CSV table of C-alpha atoms in Angstrom, one decimal:
chain,number,residue,atom,x,y,z
A,1,UNK,CA,32.8,3.4,9.0
A,2,UNK,CA,30.7,1.6,11.6
A,3,UNK,CA,29.8,2.8,15.1
A,4,UNK,CA,32.6,4.3,17.2
A,5,UNK,CA,34.2,1.5,19.3
A,6,UNK,CA,33.4,1.2,23.0
A,7,UNK,CA,33.1,-1.7,25.3
A,8,UNK,CA,29.4,-2.2,24.6
A,9,UNK,CA,29.0,-5.4,26.7
A,10,UNK,CA,30.4,-3.7,29.9
A,11,UNK,CA,28.1,-0.7,29.3
A,12,UNK,CA,25.1,-2.9,28.8
A,13,UNK,CA,26.0,-5.0,31.9
A,14,UNK,CA,26.2,-1.8,34.0
A,15,UNK,CA,22.9,-0.6,32.7
A,16,UNK,CA,21.2,-3.9,33.4
A,17,UNK,CA,22.7,-4.2,36.8
A,18,UNK,CA,21.0,-0.9,38.0
A,19,UNK,CA,17.6,-2.5,37.7
A,20,UNK,CA,16.2,0.7,36.1
A,21,UNK,CA,13.2,-0.2,34.0
A,22,UNK,CA,14.4,1.1,30.6
A,23,UNK,CA,17.7,0.6,28.7
A,24,UNK,CA,18.1,2.7,25.6
A,25,UNK,CA,21.0,2.2,23.2
A,26,UNK,CA,22.3,5.2,21.3
A,27,UNK,CA,24.8,4.8,18.5
A,28,UNK,CA,27.3,7.4,17.3
A,29,UNK,CA,28.5,6.6,13.8
A,30,UNK,CA,30.4,9.7,12.9
A,31,UNK,CA,32.9,12.0,14.6
A,32,UNK,CA,30.4,14.9,14.0
A,33,UNK,CA,27.8,13.1,16.1
A,34,UNK,CA,30.4,12.7,18.9
A,35,UNK,CA,31.4,16.3,18.7
A,36,UNK,CA,27.9,17.8,18.7
A,37,UNK,CA,27.4,18.8,22.3
A,38,UNK,CA,30.3,17.5,24.4
A,39,UNK,CA,29.4,15.7,27.6
A,40,UNK,CA,31.0,13.2,30.0
A,41,UNK,CA,29.5,10.3,28.2
A,42,UNK,CA,30.5,11.6,24.7
A,43,UNK,CA,34.0,12.1,26.0
A,44,UNK,CA,34.1,8.5,27.2
A,45,UNK,CA,32.9,7.3,23.8
A,46,UNK,CA,35.7,9.4,22.2
A,47,UNK,CA,38.2,7.6,24.5
A,48,UNK,CA,36.7,4.1,23.6
A,49,UNK,CA,35.5,3.6,27.2
A,50,UNK,CA,32.3,1.7,28.2
A,51,UNK,CA,29.6,4.4,28.6
A,52,UNK,CA,26.3,4.3,30.3
A,53,UNK,CA,24.3,7.5,30.9
A,54,UNK,CA,21.9,6.6,33.8
A,55,UNK,CA,18.7,8.5,34.3
A,56,UNK,CA,15.8,7.6,36.6
A,57,UNK,CA,13.4,10.3,35.7
A,58,UNK,CA,10.9,11.7,38.2
A,59,UNK,CA,12.2,15.2,37.6
A,60,UNK,CA,14.9,15.1,40.3
A,61,UNK,CA,12.4,13.8,42.9
A,62,UNK,CA,13.8,13.7,46.5
A,63,UNK,CA,11.1,11.4,47.7
A,64,UNK,CA,12.7,8.6,49.7
A,65,UNK,CA,11.3,5.8,47.5
A,66,UNK,CA,12.7,7.5,44.3
A,67,UNK,CA,16.1,8.1,46.0
A,68,UNK,CA,16.2,4.5,47.2
A,69,UNK,CA,15.8,3.2,43.6
A,70,UNK,CA,18.7,5.4,42.5
A,71,UNK,CA,21.0,4.4,45.4
A,72,UNK,CA,20.2,0.7,44.9
A,73,UNK,CA,20.8,1.0,41.2
A,74,UNK,CA,24.2,2.7,41.7
A,75,UNK,CA,25.3,0.1,44.3
A,76,UNK,CA,24.3,-2.7,42.0
A,77,UNK,CA,26.2,-1.1,39.1
A,78,UNK,CA,29.3,-0.8,41.4
A,79,UNK,CA,29.0,-4.4,42.4
A,80,UNK,CA,28.8,-5.4,38.7
A,81,UNK,CA,32.0,-3.6,38.1
A,82,UNK,CA,33.6,-5.2,41.2
A,83,UNK,CA,33.9,-2.0,43.2
A,84,UNK,CA,31.4,-3.1,45.8
A,85,UNK,CA,31.4,-6.6,47.2
A,86,UNK,CA,27.8,-7.7,46.6
A,87,UNK,CA,24.7,-6.3,44.8
A,88,UNK,CA,22.0,-5.0,47.1
A,89,UNK,CA,19.1,-6.5,45.2
A,90,UNK,CA,18.2,-8.8,42.4
A,91,UNK,CA,17.2,-6.8,39.3
A,92,UNK,CA,14.3,-7.4,37.0
A,93,UNK,CA,15.0,-7.6,33.2
A,94,UNK,CA,14.6,-4.1,31.8
A,95,UNK,CA,12.6,-3.1,28.7
A,96,UNK,CA,15.1,-2.5,25.8
A,97,UNK,CA,15.1,0.3,23.3
A,98,UNK,CA,17.1,1.1,20.2
A,99,UNK,CA,17.4,4.9,20.2
A,100,UNK,CA,14.7,7.5,20.5
A,101,UNK,CA,12.6,9.9,18.5
A,102,UNK,CA,12.1,13.5,19.6
A,103,UNK,CA,8.8,15.3,19.1
A,104,UNK,CA,9.7,18.9,18.4
A,105,UNK,CA,7.3,21.9,18.7
A,106,UNK,CA,6.9,24.0,15.6
A,107,UNK,CA,5.5,27.0,17.5
A,108,UNK,CA,6.2,28.8,20.7
A,109,UNK,CA,3.4,29.1,23.2
A,110,UNK,CA,1.7,27.2,26.0
A,111,UNK,CA,2.1,23.5,25.9
A,112,UNK,CA,-0.8,21.3,27.4
A,113,UNK,CA,0.2,17.7,27.4
A,114,UNK,CA,-2.5,15.0,27.3
A,115,UNK,CA,-0.1,12.5,28.8
A,116,UNK,CA,3.2,12.5,30.7
A,117,UNK,CA,4.9,9.5,29.1
A,118,UNK,CA,4.6,5.8,29.2
A,119,UNK,CA,3.6,3.6,26.3
A,120,UNK,CA,2.4,5.5,23.2
A,121,UNK,CA,1.0,4.4,19.9
A,122,UNK,CA,2.0,5.9,16.6
A,123,UNK,CA,-0.4,8.8,15.9
A,124,UNK,CA,-1.6,9.1,19.5
A,125,UNK,CA,-2.3,12.6,20.7
A,126,UNK,CA,0.5,14.0,22.9
A,127,UNK,CA,-0.9,17.5,23.5
A,128,UNK,CA,-1.5,20.9,22.1
A,129,UNK,CA,0.2,24.3,21.8
A,130,UNK,CA,-1.8,27.5,22.2
A,131,UNK,CA,-0.6,30.9,21.4
A,132,UNK,CA,-0.8,33.6,24.1
A,133,UNK,CA,-4.3,34.6,23.1
A,134,UNK,CA,-5.5,31.0,23.7
A,135,UNK,CA,-5.8,29.9,20.0
A,136,UNK,CA,-4.6,26.3,19.3
A,137,UNK,CA,-1.6,26.7,16.9
A,138,UNK,CA,-0.4,23.1,16.9
A,139,UNK,CA,-1.5,19.6,17.9
A,140,UNK,CA,1.3,17.1,18.4
A,141,UNK,CA,1.0,13.3,17.9
A,142,UNK,CA,3.4,10.5,18.4
A,143,UNK,CA,5.5,10.0,15.2
A,144,UNK,CA,6.4,6.4,16.3
A,145,UNK,CA,5.2,3.7,18.7
A,146,UNK,CA,7.3,3.3,21.8
A,147,UNK,CA,7.6,4.6,25.4
A,148,UNK,CA,7.6,8.3,26.3
A,149,UNK,CA,10.7,8.5,28.5
A,150,UNK,CA,10.8,12.3,28.7
A,151,UNK,CA,7.9,14.7,28.4
A,152,UNK,CA,7.8,18.5,28.7
A,153,UNK,CA,5.4,19.3,31.6
A,154,UNK,CA,5.0,22.8,30.3
A,155,UNK,CA,3.4,25.2,30.0
A,156,UNK,CA,6.0,27.3,28.2
A,157,UNK,CA,7.4,25.9,25.0
A,158,UNK,CA,9.6,27.4,22.3
A,159,UNK,CA,9.7,26.5,18.6
A,160,UNK,CA,12.1,23.6,18.3
A,161,UNK,CA,11.8,22.4,21.9
A,162,UNK,CA,11.1,18.7,22.3
A,163,UNK,CA,7.8,18.0,24.0
A,164,UNK,CA,8.4,14.3,24.3
A,165,UNK,CA,11.2,11.8,23.7
A,166,UNK,CA,9.9,8.4,22.6
A,167,UNK,CA,12.2,5.4,23.1
A,168,UNK,CA,11.8,2.9,20.3
A,169,UNK,CA,11.6,-0.8,21.3
A,170,UNK,CA,14.4,-3.0,20.1
A,171,UNK,CA,16.5,-6.1,21.0
A,172,UNK,CA,19.8,-4.5,22.1
A,173,UNK,CA,21.3,-7.7,23.7
A,174,UNK,CA,22.4,-8.9,20.3
């Protein structure tokens, strides 16, 4: 069958209302996808509820400017849902993405990134892994063009760990 049914328009409206710069749509087409790694958002999908997993990044920063962005985003999302009377700020149009591509390490060792995230071109160098004697055992490049929305700061990395997650640009409003 097609994607599991949720209220996509409400979820997209909440995501847009936050004012966060990136909105990534993930689809779950099978029960197996839904059951692999239960979480609050997967449970909501299982119940057919609108689901938005909101992340701002910054590695859990407690800097006032980063916290303010999150608080403003949550208040705007609540206003969109009618829980709070008015939004606290106008929100710019986010950049939209249709899913992500993980970049897994094939070796364990010491990860040295050449970049932390942001726009990446297909084939662009992301970093290297060295074994514990200092020998380069793997060089990792972007498998797709997009925006790095998560990057492993390192240095320790294990075989199979994702060193970067790249969001793939797409028109998700349709």
